[in-house]
GROMACS .gro file of C-alpha atoms in nm:
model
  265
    1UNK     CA    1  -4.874  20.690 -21.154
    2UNK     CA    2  -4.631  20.864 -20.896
    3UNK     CA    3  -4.727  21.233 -21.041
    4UNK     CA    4  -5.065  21.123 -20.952
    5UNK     CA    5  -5.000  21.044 -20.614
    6UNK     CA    6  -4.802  21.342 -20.552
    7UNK     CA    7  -5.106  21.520 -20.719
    8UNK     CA    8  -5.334  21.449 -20.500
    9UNK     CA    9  -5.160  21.454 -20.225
   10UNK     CA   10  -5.193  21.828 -20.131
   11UNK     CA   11  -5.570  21.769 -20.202
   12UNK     CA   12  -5.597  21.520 -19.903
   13UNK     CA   13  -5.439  21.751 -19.696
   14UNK     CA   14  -5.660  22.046 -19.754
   15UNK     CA   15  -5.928  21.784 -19.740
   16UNK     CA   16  -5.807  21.672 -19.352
   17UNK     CA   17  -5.753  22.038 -19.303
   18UNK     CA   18  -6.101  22.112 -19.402
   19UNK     CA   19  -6.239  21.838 -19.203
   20UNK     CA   20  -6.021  21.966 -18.879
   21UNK     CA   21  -6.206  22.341 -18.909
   22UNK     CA   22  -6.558  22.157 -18.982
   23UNK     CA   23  -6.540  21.948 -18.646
   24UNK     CA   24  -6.421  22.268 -18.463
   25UNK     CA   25  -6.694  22.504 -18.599
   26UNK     CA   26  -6.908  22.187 -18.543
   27UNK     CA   27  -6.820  22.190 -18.161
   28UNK     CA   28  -6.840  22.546 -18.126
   29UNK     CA   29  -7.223  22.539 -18.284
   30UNK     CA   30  -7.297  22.269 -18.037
   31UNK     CA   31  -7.184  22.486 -17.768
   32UNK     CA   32  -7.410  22.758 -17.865
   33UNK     CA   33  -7.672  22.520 -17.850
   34UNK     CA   34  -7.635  22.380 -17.576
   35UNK     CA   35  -7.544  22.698 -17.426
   36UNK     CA   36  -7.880  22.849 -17.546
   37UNK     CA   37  -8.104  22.592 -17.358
   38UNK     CA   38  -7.847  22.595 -17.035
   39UNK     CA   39  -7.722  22.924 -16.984
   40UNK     CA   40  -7.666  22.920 -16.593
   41UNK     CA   41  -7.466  22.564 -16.669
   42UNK     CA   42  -7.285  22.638 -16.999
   43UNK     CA   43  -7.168  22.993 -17.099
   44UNK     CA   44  -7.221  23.112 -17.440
   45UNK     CA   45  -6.893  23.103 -17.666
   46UNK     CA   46  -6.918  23.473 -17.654
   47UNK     CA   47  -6.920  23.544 -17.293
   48UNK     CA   48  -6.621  23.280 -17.218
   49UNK     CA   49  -6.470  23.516 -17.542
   50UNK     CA   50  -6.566  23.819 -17.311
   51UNK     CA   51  -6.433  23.629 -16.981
   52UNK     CA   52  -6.141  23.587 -17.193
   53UNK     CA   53  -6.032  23.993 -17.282
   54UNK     CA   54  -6.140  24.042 -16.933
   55UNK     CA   55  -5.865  23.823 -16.769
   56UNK     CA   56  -5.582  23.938 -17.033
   57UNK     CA   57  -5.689  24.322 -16.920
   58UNK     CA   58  -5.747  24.307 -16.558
   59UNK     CA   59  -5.551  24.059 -16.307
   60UNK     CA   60  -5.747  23.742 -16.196
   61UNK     CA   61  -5.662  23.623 -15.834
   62UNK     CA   62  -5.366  23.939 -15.810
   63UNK     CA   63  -5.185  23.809 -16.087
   64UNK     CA   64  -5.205  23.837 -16.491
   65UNK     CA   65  -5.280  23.582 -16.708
   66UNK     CA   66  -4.932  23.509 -16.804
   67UNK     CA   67  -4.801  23.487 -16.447
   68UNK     CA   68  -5.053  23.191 -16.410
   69UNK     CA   69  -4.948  23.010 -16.712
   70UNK     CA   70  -4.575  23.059 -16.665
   71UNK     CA   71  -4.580  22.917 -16.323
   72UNK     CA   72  -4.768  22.612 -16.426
   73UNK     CA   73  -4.511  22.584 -16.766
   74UNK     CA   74  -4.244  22.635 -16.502
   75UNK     CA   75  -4.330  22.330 -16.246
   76UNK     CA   76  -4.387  22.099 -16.547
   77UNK     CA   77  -4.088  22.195 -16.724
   78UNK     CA   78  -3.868  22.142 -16.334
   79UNK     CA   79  -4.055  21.833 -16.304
   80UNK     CA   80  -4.006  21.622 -16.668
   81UNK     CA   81  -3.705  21.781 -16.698
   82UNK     CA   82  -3.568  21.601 -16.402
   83UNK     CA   83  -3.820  21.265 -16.440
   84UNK     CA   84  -3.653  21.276 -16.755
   85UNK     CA   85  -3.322  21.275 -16.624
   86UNK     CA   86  -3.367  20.982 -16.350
   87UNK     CA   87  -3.604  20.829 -16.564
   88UNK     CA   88  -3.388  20.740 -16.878
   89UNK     CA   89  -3.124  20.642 -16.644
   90UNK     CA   90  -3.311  20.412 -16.413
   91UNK     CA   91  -3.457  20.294 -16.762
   92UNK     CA   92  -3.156  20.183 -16.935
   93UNK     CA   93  -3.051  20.000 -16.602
   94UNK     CA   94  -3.390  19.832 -16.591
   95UNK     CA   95  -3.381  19.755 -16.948
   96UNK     CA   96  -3.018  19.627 -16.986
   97UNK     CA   97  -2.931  19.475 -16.639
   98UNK     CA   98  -3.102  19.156 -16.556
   99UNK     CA   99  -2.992  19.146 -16.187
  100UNK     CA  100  -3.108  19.548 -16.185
  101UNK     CA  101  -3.459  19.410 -16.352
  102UNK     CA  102  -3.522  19.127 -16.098
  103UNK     CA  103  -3.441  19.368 -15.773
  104UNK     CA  104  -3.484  19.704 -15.807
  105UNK     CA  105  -3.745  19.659 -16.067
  106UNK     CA  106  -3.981  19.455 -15.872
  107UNK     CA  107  -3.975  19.771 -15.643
  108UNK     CA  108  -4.080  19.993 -15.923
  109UNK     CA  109  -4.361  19.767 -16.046
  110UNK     CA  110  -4.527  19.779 -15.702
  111UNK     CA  111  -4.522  20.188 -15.709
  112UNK     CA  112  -4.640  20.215 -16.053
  113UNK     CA  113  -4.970  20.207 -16.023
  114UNK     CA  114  -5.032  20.400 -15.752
  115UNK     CA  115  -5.168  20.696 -15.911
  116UNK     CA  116  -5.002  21.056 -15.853
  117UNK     CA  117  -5.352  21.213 -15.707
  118UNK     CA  118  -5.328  20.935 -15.456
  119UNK     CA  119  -5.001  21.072 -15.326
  120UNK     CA  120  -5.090  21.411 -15.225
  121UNK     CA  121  -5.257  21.352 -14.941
  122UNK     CA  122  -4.878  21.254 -14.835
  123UNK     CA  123  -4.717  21.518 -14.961
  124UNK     CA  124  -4.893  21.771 -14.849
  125UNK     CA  125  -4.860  21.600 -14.480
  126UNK     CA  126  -4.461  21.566 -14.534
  127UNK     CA  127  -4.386  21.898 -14.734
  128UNK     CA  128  -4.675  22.158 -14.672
  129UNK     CA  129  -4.800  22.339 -14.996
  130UNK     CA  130  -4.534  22.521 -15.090
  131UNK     CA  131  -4.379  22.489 -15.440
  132UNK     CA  132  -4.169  22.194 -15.395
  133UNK     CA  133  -4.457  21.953 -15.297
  134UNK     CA  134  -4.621  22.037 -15.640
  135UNK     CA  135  -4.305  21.987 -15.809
  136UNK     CA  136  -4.301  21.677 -15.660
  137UNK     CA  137  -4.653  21.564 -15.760
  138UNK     CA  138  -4.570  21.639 -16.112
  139UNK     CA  139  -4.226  21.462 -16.074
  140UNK     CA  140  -4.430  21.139 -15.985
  141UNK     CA  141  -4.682  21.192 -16.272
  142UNK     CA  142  -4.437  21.174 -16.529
  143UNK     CA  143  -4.131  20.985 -16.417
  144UNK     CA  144  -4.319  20.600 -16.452
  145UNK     CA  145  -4.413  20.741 -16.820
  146UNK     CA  146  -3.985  20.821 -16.874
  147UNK     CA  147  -3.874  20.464 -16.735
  148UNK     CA  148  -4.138  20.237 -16.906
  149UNK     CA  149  -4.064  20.400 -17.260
  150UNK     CA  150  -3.670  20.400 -17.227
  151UNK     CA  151  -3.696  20.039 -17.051
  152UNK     CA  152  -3.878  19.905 -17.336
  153UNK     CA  153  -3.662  20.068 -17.619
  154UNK     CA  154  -3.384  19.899 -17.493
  155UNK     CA  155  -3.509  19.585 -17.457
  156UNK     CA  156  -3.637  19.572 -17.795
  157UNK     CA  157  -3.278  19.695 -17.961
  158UNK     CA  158  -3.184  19.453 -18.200
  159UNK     CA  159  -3.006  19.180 -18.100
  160UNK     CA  160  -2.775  19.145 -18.415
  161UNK     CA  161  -2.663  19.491 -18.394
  162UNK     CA  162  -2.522  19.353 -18.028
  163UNK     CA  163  -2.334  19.104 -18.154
  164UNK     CA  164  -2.194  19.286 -18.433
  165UNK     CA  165  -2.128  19.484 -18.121
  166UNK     CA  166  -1.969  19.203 -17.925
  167UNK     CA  167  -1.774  19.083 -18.253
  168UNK     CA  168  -1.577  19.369 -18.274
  169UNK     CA  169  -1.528  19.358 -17.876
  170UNK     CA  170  -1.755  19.667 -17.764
  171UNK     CA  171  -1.725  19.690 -17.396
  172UNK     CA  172  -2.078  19.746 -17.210
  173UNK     CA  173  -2.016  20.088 -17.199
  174UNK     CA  174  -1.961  20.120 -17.574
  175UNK     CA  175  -2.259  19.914 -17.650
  176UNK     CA  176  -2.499  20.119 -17.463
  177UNK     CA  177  -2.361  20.438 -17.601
  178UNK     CA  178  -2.310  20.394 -17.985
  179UNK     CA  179  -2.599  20.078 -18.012
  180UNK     CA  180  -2.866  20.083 -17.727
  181UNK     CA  181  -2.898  20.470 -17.639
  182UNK     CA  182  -2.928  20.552 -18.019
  183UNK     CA  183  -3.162  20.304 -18.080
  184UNK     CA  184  -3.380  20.356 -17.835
  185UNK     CA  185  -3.438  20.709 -17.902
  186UNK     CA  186  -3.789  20.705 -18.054
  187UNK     CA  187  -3.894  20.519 -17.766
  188UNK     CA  188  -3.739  20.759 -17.493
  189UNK     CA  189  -3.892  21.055 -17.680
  190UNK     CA  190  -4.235  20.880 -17.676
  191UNK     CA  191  -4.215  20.829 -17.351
  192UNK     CA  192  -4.097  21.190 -17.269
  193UNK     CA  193  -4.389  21.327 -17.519
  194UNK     CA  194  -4.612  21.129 -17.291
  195UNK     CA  195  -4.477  21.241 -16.968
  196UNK     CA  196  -4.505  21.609 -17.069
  197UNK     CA  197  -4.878  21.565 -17.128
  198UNK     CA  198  -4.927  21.338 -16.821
  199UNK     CA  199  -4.746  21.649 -16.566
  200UNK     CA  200  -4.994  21.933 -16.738
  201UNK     CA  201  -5.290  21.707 -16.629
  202UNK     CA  202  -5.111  21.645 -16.294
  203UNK     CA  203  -5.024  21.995 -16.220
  204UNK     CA  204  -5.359  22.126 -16.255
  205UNK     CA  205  -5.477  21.907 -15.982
  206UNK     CA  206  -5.147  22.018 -15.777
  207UNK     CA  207  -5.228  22.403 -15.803
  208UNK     CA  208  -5.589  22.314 -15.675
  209UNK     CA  209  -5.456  22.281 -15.299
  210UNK     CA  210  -5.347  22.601 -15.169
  211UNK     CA  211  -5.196  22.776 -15.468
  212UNK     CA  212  -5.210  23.143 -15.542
  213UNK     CA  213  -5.081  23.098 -15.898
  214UNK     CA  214  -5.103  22.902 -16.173
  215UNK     CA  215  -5.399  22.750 -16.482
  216UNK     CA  216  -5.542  22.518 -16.197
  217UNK     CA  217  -5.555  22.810 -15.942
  218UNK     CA  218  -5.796  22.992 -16.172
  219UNK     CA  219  -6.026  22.699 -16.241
  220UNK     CA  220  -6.046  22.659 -15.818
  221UNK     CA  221  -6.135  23.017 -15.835
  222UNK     CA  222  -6.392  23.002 -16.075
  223UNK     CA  223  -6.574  22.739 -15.895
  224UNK     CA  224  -6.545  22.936 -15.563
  225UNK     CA  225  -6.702  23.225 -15.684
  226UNK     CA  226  -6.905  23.034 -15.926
  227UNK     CA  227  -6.804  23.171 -16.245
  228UNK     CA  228  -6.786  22.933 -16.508
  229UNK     CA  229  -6.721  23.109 -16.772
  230UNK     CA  230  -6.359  23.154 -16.592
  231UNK     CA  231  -6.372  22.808 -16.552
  232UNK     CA  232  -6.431  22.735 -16.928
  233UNK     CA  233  -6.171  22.981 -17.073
  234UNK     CA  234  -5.902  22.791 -16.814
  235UNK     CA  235  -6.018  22.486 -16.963
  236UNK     CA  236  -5.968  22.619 -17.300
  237UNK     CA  237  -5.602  22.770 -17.202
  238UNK     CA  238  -5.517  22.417 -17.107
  239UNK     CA  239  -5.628  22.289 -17.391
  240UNK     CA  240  -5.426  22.457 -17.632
  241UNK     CA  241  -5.111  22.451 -17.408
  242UNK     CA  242  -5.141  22.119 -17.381
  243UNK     CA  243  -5.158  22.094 -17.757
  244UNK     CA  244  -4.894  22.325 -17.826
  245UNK     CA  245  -4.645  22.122 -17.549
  246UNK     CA  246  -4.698  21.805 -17.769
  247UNK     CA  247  -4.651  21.940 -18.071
  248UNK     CA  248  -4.340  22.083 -17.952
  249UNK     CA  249  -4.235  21.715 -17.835
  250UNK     CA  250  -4.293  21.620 -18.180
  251UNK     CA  251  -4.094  21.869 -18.345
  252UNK     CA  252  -3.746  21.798 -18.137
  253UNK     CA  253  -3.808  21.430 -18.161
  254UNK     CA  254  -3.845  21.477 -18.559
  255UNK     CA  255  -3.501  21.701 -18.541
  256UNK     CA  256  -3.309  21.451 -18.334
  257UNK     CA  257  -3.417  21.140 -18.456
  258UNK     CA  258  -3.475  21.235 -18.859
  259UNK     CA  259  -3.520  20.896 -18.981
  260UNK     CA  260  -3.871  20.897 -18.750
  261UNK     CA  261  -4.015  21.119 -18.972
  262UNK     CA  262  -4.134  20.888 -19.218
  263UNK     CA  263  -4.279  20.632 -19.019
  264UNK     CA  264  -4.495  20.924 -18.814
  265UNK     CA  265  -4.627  21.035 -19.166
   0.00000   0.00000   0.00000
């Protein structure tokens, strides 16, 4: 009965893998489609595939294509990399201090839903447009995502693995390091898998006001000058990136926390 399951096992996942290429050749058709009957609204996949060569051989907006998707990798990766930071600390403290919880955490309850679009408006006022104030928009975006994941990890550690803790006389310090921290893993790099997706959405909105570079930049510039096929291949670019940045979250999550694997398969 087991060689039967591990038979067909690598059938269901050509089967899934077929069914992944059907639902993309699926949406591609419907774009033609739709593209046929619309043409002034939707590009054809073959002129966004034209756009496309044209932006890789001549610079859009004085800068390559790789310029534009560098800077944009660069203020996400400045901007989870410290919400990440600041984040897992502030959510350990919210997760394992009571008095922390009922003071400092009311605070952060009152600013958490207060979306990150909503703060530009201030930013730009306080800091201009420069390349800090988008950092800082991503920051926002993805630093709630950090604290609420790593909060609620280490509330939900195991309480007899604390008092095994205790029984042996682990000081506070010791707990959190070899019992909480460990344990909450998973739910840190959930909530850092999250926050990486959350800051590509949120710098795309960023580089809208009064960039010259970046993914968003392009798509501004495609609706100034009205071309949307520039506007579509951008859309695609963050598509894949965006992809490509979660799978990448999956794969050092899997590395450092092995015993995960199972459970995501």
């Amino acid at each position: 009965m087991t060689e039967n399951i591990e038979k067909r096992t690598p059938a269901k996942k050509a089967f899934y893998f077929l069914l992944s290429v059907l639902s993309i050749v699926l949406l591609i058709a419907g774009w033609a489609l739709l593209a046929k009957a619309k043409p002034y609204l939707f590009p054809s996949p073959a002129r966004v595939w034209d756009r496309f060569i044209l932006i890789l051989e001549k610079p859009t907006g004085r800068y390559p294509l790789y310029i534009h998707i560098l800077d944009s990798l660069k203020r996400v990766g400045i901007a989870v990399g410290l919400a990440s930071v600041l984040g897992i600390m502030l959510g350990v403290l919210l997760g394992w201090s009571k008095w922390f919880s009922a003071t400092i955490g009311v605070i952060f309850e009152i600013l958490r839903p207060i979306p990150p679009l909503a703060w530009i408006p201030l930013i730009t006022i306080w800091f201009g447009i420069g390349e800090f104030p988008k950092i800082l928009i991503v920051f926002i975006g993805t630093f709630f995502n950090v604290v609420v994941n790593t909060s609620t990890g280490v509330k939900m550690v195991d309480k007899l693995q604390l008092d095994v803790g205790r029984i042996f006389q682990a000081n506070q310090f010791q707990l959190l390091k070899e019992i909480v921290l460990p344990a909450s893993l998973p739910a840190i790099f959930a909530g850092i898998r999250v926050a990486l997706g959350a800051g590509w959405a949120v710098v795309l909105a960023a580089e809208m006001l009064g960039s010259q570079t970046g993914v968003g930049y392009l798509i501004t510039l495609g609706n100034d000058i009205g071309d949307t096929a520039l506007i579509f291949v951008s859309m695609i670019i963050i598509g894949v990136i965006g992809a490509l940045l979660s799978s990448l979250a999956t794969f050092i999550e899997r590395r450092l926390c092995p015993w995960m694997a199972g459970q995501q398969s």
